[in-house]
Every structure is written in structure tokens, then in C-alpha cells.
mmCIF file of C-alpha atoms in Angstrom:
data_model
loop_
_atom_site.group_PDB
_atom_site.id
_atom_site.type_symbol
_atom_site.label_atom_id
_atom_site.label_comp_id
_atom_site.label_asym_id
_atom_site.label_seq_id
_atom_site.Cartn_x
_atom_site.Cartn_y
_atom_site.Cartn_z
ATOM 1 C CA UNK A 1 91.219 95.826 85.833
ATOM 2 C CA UNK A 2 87.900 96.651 87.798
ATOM 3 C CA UNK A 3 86.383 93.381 90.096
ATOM 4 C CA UNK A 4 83.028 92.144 89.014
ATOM 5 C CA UNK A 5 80.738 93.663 91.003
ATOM 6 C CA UNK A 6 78.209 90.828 90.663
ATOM 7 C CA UNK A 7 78.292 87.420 90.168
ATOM 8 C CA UNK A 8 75.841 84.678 89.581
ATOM 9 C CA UNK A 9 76.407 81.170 90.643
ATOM 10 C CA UNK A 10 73.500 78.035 89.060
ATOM 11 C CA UNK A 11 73.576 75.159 90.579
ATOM 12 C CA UNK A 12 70.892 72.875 89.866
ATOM 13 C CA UNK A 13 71.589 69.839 91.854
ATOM 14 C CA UNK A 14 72.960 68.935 95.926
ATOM 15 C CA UNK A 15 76.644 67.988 94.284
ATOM 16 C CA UNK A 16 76.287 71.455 92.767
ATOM 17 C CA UNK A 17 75.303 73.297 95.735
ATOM 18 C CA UNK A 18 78.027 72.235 97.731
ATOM 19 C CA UNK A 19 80.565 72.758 95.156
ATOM 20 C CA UNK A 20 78.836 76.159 94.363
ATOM 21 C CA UNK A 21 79.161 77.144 98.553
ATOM 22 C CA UNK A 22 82.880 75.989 98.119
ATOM 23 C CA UNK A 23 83.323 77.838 94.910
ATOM 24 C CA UNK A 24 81.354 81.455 96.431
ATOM 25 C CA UNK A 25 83.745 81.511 99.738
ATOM 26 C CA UNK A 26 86.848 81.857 97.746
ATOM 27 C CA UNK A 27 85.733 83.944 95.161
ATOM 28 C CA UNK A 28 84.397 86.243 97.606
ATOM 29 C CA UNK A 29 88.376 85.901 99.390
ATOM 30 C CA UNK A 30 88.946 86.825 95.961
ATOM 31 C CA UNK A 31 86.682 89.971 95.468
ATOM 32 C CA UNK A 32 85.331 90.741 98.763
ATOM 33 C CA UNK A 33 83.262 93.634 97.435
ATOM 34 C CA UNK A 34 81.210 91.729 94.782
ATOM 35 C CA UNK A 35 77.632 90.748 95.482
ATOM 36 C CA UNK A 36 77.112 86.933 94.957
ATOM 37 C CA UNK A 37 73.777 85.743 93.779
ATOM 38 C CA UNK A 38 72.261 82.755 92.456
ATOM 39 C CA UNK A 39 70.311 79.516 92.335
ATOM 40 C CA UNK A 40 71.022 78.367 95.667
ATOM 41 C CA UNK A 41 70.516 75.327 97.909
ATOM 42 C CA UNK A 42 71.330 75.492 101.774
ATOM 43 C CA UNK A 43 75.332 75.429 101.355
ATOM 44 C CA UNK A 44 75.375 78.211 99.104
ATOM 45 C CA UNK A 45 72.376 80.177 101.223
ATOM 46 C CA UNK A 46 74.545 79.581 103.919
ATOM 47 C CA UNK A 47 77.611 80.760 101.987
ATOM 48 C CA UNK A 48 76.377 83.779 101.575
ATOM 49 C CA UNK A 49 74.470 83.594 98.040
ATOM 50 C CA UNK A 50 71.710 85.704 97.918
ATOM 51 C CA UNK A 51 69.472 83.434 96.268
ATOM 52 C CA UNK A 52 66.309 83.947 93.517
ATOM 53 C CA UNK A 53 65.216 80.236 93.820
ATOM 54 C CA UNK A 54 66.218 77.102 95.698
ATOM 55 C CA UNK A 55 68.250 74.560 94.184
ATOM 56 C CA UNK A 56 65.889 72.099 95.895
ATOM 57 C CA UNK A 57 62.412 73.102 93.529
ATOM 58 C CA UNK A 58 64.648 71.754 90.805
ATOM 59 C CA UNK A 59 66.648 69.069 91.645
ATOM 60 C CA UNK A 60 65.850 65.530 90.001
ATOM 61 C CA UNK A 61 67.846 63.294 88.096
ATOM 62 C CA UNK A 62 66.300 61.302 84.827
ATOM 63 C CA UNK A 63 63.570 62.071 81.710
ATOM 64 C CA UNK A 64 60.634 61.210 83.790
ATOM 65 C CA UNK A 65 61.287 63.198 86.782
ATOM 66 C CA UNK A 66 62.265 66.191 85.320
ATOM 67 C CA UNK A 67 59.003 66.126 82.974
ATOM 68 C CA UNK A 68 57.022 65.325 86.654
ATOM 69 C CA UNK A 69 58.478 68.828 87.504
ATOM 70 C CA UNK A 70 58.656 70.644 84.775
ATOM 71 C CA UNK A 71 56.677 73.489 86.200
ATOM 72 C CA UNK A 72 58.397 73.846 88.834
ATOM 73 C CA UNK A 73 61.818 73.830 86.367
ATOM 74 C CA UNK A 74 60.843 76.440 84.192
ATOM 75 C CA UNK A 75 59.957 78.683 86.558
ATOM 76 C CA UNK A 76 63.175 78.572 88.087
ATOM 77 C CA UNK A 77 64.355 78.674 84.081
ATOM 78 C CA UNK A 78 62.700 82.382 83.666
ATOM 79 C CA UNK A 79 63.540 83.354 87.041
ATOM 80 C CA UNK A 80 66.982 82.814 86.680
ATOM 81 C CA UNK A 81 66.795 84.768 83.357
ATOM 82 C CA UNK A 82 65.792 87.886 84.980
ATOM 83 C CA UNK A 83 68.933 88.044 87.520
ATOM 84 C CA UNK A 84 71.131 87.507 84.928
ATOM 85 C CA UNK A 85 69.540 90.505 83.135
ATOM 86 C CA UNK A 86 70.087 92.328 86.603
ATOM 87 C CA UNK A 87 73.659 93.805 86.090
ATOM 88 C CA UNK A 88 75.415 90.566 86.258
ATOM 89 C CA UNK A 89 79.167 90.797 85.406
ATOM 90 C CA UNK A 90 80.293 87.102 85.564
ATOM 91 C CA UNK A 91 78.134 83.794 85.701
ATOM 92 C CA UNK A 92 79.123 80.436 86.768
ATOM 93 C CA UNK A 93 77.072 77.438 85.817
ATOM 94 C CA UNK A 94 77.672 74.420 88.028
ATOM 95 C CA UNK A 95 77.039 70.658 86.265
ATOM 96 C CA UNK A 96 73.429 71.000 84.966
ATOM 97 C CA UNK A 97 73.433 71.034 81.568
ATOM 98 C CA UNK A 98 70.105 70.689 80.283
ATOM 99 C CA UNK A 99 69.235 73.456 82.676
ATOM 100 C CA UNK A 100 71.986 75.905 82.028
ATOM 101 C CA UNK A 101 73.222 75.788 78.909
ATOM 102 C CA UNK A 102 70.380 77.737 77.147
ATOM 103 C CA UNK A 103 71.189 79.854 80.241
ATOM 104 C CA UNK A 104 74.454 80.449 79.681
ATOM 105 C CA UNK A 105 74.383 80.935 75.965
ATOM 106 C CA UNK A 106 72.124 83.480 76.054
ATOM 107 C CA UNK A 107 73.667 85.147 78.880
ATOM 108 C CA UNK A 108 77.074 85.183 76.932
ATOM 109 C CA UNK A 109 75.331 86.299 73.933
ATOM 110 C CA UNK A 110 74.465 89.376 76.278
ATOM 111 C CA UNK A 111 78.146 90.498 77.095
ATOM 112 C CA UNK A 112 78.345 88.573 80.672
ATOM 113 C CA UNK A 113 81.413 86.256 81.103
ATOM 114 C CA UNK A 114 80.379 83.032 81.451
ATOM 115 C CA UNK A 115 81.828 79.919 83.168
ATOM 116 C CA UNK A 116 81.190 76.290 82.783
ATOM 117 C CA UNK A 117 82.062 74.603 85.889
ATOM 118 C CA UNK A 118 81.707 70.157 85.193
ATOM 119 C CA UNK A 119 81.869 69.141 81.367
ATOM 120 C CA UNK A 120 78.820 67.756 80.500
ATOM 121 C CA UNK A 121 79.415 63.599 79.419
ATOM 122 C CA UNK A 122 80.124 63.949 75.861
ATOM 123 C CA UNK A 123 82.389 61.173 75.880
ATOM 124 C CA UNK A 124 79.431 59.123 76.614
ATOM 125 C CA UNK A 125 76.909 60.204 74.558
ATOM 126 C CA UNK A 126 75.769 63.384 72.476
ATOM 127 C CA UNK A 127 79.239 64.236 71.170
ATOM 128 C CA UNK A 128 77.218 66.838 68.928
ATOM 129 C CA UNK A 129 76.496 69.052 71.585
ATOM 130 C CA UNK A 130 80.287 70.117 71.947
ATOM 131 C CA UNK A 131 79.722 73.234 69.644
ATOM 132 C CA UNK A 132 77.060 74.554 71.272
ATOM 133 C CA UNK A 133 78.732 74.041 74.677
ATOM 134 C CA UNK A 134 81.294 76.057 73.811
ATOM 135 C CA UNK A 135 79.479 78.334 72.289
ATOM 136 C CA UNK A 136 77.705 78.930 76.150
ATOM 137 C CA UNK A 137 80.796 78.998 78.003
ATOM 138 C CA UNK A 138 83.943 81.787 77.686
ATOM 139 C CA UNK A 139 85.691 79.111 79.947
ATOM 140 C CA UNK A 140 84.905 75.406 80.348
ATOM 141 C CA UNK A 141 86.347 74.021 83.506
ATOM 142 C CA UNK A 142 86.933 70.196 83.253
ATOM 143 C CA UNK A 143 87.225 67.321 85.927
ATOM 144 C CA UNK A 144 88.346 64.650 84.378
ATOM 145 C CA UNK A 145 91.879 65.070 82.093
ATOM 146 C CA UNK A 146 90.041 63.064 79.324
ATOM 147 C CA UNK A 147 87.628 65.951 78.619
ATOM 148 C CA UNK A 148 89.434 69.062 77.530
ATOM 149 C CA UNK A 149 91.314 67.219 73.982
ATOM 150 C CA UNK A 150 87.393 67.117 73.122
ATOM 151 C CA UNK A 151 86.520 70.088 73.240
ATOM 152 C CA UNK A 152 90.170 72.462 72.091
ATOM 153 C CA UNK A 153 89.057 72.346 68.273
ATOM 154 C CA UNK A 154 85.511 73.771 68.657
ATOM 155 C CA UNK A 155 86.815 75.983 71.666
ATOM 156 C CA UNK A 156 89.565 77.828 69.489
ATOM 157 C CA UNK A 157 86.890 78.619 66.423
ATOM 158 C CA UNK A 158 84.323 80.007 69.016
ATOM 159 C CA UNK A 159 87.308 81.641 71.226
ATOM 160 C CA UNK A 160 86.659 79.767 74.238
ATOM 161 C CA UNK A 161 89.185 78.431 76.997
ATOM 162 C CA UNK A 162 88.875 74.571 78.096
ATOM 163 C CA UNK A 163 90.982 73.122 80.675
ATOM 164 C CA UNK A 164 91.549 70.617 83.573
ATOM 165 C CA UNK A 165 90.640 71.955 87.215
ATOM 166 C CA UNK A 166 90.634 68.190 89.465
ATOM 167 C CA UNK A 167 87.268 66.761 90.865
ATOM 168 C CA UNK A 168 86.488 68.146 93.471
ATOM 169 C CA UNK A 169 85.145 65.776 95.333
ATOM 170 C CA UNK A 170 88.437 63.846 95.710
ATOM 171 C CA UNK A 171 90.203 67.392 97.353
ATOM 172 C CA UNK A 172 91.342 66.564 101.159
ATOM 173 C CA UNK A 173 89.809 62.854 101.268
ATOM 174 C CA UNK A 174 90.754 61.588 104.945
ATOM 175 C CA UNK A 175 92.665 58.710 104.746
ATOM 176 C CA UNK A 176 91.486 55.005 105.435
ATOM 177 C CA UNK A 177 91.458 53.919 108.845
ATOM 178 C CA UNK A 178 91.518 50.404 110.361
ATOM 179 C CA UNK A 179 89.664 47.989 108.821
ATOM 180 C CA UNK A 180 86.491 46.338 110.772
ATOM 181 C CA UNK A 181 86.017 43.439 108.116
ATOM 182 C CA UNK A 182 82.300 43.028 109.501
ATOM 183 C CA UNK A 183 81.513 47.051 108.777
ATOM 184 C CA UNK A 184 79.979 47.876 105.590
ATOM 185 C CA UNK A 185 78.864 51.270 104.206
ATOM 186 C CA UNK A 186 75.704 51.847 102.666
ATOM 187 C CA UNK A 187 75.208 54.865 99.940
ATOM 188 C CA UNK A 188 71.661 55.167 98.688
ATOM 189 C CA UNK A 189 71.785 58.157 96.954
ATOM 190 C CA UNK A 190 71.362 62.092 98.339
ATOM 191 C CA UNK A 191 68.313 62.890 95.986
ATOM 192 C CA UNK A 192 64.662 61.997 97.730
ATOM 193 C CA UNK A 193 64.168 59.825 94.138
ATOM 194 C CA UNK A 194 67.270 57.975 94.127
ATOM 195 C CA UNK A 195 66.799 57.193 98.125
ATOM 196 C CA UNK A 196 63.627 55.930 97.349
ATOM 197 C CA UNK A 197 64.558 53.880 94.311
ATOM 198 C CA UNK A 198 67.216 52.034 96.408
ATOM 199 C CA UNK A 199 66.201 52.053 100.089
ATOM 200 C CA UNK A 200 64.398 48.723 99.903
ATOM 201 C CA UNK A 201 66.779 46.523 97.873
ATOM 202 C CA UNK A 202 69.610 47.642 99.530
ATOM 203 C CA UNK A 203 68.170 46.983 103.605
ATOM 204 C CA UNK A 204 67.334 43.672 101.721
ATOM 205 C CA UNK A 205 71.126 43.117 100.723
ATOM 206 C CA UNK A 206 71.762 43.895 104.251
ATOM 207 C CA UNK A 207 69.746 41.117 105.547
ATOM 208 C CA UNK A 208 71.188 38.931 103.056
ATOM 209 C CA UNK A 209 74.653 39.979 104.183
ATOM 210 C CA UNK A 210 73.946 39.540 107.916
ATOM 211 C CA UNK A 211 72.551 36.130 106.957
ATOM 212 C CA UNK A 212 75.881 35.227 105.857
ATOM 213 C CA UNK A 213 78.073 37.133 108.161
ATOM 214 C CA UNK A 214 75.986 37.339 111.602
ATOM 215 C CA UNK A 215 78.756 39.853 112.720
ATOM 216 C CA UNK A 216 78.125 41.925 109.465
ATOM 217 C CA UNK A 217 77.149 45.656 111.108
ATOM 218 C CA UNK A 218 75.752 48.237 108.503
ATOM 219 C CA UNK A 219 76.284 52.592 108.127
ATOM 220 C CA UNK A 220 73.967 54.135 106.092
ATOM 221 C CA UNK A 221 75.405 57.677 104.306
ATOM 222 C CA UNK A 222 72.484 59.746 103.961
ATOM 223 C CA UNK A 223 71.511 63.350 103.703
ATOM 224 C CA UNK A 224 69.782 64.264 107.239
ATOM 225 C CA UNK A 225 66.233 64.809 105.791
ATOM 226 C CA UNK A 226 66.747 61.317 105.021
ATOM 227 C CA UNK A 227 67.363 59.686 108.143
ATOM 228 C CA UNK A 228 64.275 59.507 109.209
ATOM 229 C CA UNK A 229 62.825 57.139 106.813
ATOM 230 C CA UNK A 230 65.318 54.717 107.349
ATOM 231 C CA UNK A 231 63.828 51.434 109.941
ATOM 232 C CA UNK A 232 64.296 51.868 113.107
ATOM 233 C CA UNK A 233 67.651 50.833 114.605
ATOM 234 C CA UNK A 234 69.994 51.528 111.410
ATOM 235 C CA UNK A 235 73.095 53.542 111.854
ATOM 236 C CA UNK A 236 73.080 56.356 109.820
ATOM 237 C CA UNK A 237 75.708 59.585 109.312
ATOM 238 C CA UNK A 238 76.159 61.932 106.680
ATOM 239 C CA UNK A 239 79.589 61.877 106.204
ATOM 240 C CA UNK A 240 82.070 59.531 104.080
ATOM 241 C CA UNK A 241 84.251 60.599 106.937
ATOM 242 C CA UNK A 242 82.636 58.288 109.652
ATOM 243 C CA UNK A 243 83.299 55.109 107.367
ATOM 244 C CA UNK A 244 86.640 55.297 106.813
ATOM 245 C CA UNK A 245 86.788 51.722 108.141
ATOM 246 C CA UNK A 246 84.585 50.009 106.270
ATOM 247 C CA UNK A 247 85.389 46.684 104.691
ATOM 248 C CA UNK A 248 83.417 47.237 101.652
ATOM 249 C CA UNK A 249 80.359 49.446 100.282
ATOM 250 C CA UNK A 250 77.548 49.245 98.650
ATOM 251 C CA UNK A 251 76.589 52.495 96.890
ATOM 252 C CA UNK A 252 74.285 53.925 93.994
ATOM 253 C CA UNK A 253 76.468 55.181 90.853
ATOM 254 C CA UNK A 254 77.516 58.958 90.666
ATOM 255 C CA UNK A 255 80.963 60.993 92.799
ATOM 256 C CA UNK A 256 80.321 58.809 95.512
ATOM 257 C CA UNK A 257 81.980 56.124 93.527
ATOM 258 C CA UNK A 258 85.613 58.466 93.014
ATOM 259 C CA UNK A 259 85.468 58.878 96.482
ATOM 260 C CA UNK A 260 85.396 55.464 97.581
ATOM 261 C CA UNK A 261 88.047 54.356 95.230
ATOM 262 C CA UNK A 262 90.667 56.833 96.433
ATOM 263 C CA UNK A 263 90.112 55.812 99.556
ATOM 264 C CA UNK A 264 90.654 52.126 98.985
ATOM 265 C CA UNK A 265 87.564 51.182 100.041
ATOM 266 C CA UNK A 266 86.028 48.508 97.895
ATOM 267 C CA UNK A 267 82.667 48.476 96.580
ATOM 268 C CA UNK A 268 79.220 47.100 94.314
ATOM 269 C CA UNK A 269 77.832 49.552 92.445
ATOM 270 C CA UNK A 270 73.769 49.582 92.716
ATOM 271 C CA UNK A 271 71.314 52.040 90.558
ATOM 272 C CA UNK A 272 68.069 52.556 89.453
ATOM 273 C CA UNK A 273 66.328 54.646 87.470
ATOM 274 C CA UNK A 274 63.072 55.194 86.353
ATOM 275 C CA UNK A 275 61.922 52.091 83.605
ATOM 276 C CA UNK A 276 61.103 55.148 80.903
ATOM 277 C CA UNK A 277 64.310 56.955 81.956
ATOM 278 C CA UNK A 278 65.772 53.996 81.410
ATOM 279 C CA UNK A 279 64.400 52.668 78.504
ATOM 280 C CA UNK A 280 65.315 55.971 76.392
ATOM 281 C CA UNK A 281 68.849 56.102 78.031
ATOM 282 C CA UNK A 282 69.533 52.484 76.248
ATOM 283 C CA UNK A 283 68.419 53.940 73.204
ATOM 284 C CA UNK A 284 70.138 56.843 73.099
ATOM 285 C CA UNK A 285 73.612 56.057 74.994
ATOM 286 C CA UNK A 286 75.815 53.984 73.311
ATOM 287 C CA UNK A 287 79.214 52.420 73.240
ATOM 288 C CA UNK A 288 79.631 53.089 77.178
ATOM 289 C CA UNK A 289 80.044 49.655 79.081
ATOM 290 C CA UNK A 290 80.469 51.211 81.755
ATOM 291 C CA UNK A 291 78.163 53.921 84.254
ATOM 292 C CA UNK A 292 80.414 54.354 87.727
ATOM 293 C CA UNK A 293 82.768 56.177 87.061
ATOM 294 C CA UNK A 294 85.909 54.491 88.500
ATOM 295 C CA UNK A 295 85.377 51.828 85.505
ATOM 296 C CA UNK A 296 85.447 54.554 83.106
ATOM 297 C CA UNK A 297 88.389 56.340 84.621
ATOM 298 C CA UNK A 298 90.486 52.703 85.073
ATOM 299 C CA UNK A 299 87.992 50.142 82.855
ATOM 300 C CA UNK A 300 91.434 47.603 83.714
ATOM 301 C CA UNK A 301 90.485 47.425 87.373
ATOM 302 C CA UNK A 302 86.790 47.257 87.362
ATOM 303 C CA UNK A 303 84.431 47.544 90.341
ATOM 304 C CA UNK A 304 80.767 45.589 90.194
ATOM 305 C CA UNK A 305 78.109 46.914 88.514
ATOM 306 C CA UNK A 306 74.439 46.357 88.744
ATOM 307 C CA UNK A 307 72.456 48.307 86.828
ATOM 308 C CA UNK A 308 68.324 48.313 86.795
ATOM 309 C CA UNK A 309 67.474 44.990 87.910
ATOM 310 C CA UNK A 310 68.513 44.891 91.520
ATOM 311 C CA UNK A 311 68.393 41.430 93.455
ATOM 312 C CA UNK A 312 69.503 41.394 97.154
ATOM 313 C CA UNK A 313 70.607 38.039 97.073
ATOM 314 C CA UNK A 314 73.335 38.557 93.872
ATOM 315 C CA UNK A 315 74.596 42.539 95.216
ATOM 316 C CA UNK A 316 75.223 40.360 98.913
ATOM 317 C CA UNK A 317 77.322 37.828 97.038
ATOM 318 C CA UNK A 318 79.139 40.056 95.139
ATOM 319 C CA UNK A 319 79.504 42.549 98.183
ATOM 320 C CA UNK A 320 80.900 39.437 100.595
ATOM 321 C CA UNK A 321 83.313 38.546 97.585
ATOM 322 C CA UNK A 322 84.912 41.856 97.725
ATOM 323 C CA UNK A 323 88.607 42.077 98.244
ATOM 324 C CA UNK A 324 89.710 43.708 100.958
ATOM 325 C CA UNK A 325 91.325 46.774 98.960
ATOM 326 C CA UNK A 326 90.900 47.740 95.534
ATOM 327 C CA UNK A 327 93.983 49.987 94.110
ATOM 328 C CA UNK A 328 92.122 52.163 91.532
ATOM 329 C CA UNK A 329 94.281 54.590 89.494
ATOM 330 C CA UNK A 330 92.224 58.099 89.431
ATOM 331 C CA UNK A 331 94.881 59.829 87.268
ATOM 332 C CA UNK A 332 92.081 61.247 85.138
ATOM 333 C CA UNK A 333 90.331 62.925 87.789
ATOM 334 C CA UNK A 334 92.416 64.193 91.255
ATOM 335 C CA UNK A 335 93.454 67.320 91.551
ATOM 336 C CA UNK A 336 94.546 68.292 94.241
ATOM 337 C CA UNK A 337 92.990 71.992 95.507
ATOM 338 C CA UNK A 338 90.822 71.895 92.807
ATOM 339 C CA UNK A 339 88.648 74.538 93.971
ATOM 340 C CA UNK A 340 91.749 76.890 94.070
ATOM 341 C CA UNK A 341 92.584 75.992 90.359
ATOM 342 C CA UNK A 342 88.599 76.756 89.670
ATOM 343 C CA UNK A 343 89.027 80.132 91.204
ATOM 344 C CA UNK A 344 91.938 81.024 89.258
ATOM 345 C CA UNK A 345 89.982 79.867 86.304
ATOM 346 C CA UNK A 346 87.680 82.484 86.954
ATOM 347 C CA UNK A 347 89.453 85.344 87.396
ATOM 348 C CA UNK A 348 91.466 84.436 84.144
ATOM 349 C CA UNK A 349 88.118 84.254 82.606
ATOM 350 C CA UNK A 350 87.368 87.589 84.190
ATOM 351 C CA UNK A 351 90.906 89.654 83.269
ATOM 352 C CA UNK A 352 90.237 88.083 79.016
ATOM 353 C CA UNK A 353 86.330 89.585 78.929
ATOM 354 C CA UNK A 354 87.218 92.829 80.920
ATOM 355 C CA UNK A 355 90.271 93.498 78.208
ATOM 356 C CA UNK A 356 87.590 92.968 75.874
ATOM 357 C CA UNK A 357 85.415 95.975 76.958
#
């Protein structure tokens, strides 16, 4: 069975990009001879993806933002179109969906093998989309053990693989360290929208906290381009990493969230969207009480949520309340070496389309 000689990886979003650098050094350990190309950010530039756009022109979260760029998004769209036309053997569509799902379909529809990489929530809303996803996809590539039971029906008509890879953001989580009970961590979100959204509410909770706690000291987790926007004197990293002490956290919804459970590390749950975005999101989601993703994974042991409206004096209280460790069971999503099950995926999905040539 010849390699692929080219492969595309789309990645539409920062979570993306790093899992899509991850993802290109071991399938280039895996065919060292095929040309890797794609929508890129700076991991997978730096990788070694030889990329047709940046991740970055496209990267926004919620209905309003993404119509703000639209654009720039369909650009990217047509763009990424013509590499796939350019000789492309296998594809691999990171997370995304609303951006490469037409992508993938008609790419599949052309003869390339295609790979889903993230399932797109369809246990949360849209459960109608499940045909057409696997209609996109010769493999699906889950992270939660929840998803692939929705999908096996529609998969076998449409003669698609589904199956459970891990998360990968939970593979080779340091462990906890000591616990400072007067360090908290602060998560505001990587994207330049979600930092903005929740920058000022959440260096209000800090006050609030300090106010209560004068020994209370605060790390902010941000993205370096970020830093710099933060008032003068905060303590900022980019790593979970550097607050593996932390008593407690308070962090915007999204992987973060996994993260900090398996570590132990309790936290509040802060996010807010756009009022549009989230108007139409209460209109169309429903029967989900939950949106971090620890409550959906364990809903018996949930962590604080507060969604829209955020008041600095309520998210200190419930932060200072905190225990000092919350057991959360993650059975649904770890994985251990999830990236190596996701590149075994791959060339599984390769060997079934090249003994169909």
C-alpha cells in the first residue's frame, strides 16, 4: 500500500491548531515523505504545514462574530477548496464544523479520504446533522465515549468508521502540586473576543476576592498576544502548567474546564457571549442544562456555572466557597495517548480508501 503523498490538515480555531501541530509531527513520523499542507495557525506553521491561509483570519467563536467576518471566512472557504483540488490524497478536518463540513463532503465526494477529527455537539443540539456528518467524513474520530453509539447507524448505511480516540487535551496533564490556598487561577479565554468579553468582570471578581481574602494572589492564563492588555502588575503565564497549585479557578467554559477537573483543581465557570449569539443559542439549543463540560461528562458532581450575566460580587462568593478538591470522574473523555490512537485512525482510514482504488 503506497503512503499518501499529500495531506491536508483544517483547523479553524487555536484548540485546533495546536492539536493539528500535534497531529502533523506524528503523521509525518508516520510518512516522512508526504507533503503536509493546510489551514494553519503558528503551531502547525511551525510544525511544518505549509500553509494556504492562517488559522488566525478565521478564528471566532458565536453567530455574530462569524457574520462580522464573513469575508474574511469565505475566502479562506474557496481557498481551501483549491488545495484540496491540488492532488490531495488524505484530509483531516480538525473541530470546525460549520467551516469544514461542506469542505469535507465535497472533498470526499472527489475520491480524497477524509477524516473528522472532534465530533461536532450533536448530543446537544442539531441531532439532524448526523447524516450529513457522516456523509463528510470516511472516519469520524470521537473524544468523548458518549459520541460514537450516535453516530454507528448512519455511519454503517453511508460506510463510514466512528470511534473513540481520548481528548486530547487531558494527554500527559502534570500532576497537582502543593496547594497555596490564597493562589487562584484566572482563564479568560485564548480568542481576542472571548478575552475581551471577560477581562473586566473577572479583574472585578479579583478585587472582590482580595477584598475578602487580603492574602488572595491572582495568575492569569493567557495567550502571549494577550498579556499585554492585562493592568499593570497582574501575573500572567501561558501555561496550565505554572498553576498547578492553585486553590481554585475561575475560567470561561470550553477544554479548559476537562483540564482543570483532572487535575483536581476546583473551579466557577464564567462565559459570555455575544447578546444575539446568545439570544439564538436559547432558541435553538435545548434540553442541555449544562455548557462546561465537566457537568456534562459527570452532571452528579457539578462545578458552578454562570452563564451571560456576570456579577463580580456572586462569581467571588461562589469562587471563595470552593472546596478545596473536586473529584470529577472524566471516564467519558481521557484517553490516554490520544494523539497516537488519532494517528492510527488515520492510517486505518488510509489502508480502507487505498484498497478501494
Amino acid at each position: 500500500m503506497p503512503p499518501p503523498r499529500r495531506i491536508c490538515l483544517i483547523a479553524g480555531e487555536p484548540s485546533g491548531d495546536r492539536l493539528g501541530a500535534d497531529l502533523a509531527r506524528a503523521l509525518h513520523q508516520r510518512w516522512p515523505d508526504a507533503t503536509l499542507t493546510g489551514l494553519a495557525g503558528p503551531a502547525m506553521r511551525a510544525a511544518g504545514v505549509q500553509a494556504f491561509a492562517h488559522t488566525e483570519s478565521v478564528s471566532v467563536m458565536g453567530i455574530v462574530e462569524v457574520l462580522a467576518r464573513l469575508p474574511q471566512v469565505l475566502a479562506v472557504r474557496r481557498k481551501a477548496r483549491q488545495a484540496l483540488a491540488d492532488d490531495v490524497d488524505l484530509a483531516v478536518f480538525i473541530d470546525a464544523p460549520d467551516l469544514n463540513l461542506p469542505l469535507a463532503r465535497a472533498a470526499r465526494r472527489a475520491g480524497i479520504a477524509t477524516v473528522g477529527v472532534g465530533s461536532p455537539q450533536v448530543w446537544a443540539w442539531r441531532k439532524g446533522r448526523i447524516p450529513r456528518i457522516v456523509d463528510a467524513y470516511s472516519s469520524l474520530l470521537c473524544f468523548f465515549a458518549m459520541e460514537p453509539p450516535l453516530y454507528l447507524h448512519a455511519a454503517a448505511i453511508r460506510g463510514s468508521t466512528v470511534q473513540f480516540v481520548g481528548h486530547p487535551g487531558l494527554d500527559d496533564l502534570p500532576a497537582r502540586g502543593t496547594v497555596d490556598p490564597h493562589h487562584y487561577a484566572i482563564f479568560p479565554g485564548s480568542r481576542a473576543q472571548e478575552f475581551r468579553r471577560h477581562v473586566g468582570p473577572f479583574q472585578r471578581t479579583t478585587d472582590a476576592i482580595r477584598a475578602a481574602d487580603p492574602a488572595a494572589h491572582f495568575t492569569w492564563v493567557v495567550p502571549e498576544a494577550s498579556r499585554s492588555v492585562l493592568p499593570a502588575g497582574v501575573r500572567a503565564c501561558t501555561k496550565l502548567d505554572e498553576v498547578g497549585d492553585a486553590r481554585a479557578a475561575l475560567t470561561k467554559s470550553g477544554t479548559i474546564t476537562l483540564q482543570l477537573a483532572a487535575r483536581g483543581i476546583p473551579m466557577v465557570v464564567a462565559h459570555r457571549v455575544h447578546p444575539i449569539t446568545w439570544g439564538l443559542a436559547r432558541l435553538l439549543v435545548r434540553g442541555v442544562r449544562h455548557i462546561a463540560l465537566p457537568n456534562i461528562i459527570d452532571p452528579a458532581h457539578p462545578v458552578p456555572e454562570h452563564i451571560q450575566h456576570l456579577d463580580p460580587e456572586v462569581l467571588a462568593r461562589a469562587v471563595l466557597a470552593l472546596p478545596r478538591h473536586q473529584a470529577i470522574d472524566l471516564g467519558g473523555a481521557t484517553g490516554p495517548g490520544s494523539i497516537r490512537h488519532m494517528t492510527d485512525a488515520i492510517d486505518s482510514t488510509w489502508a480502507r480508501h487505498s484498497m478501494k482504488q
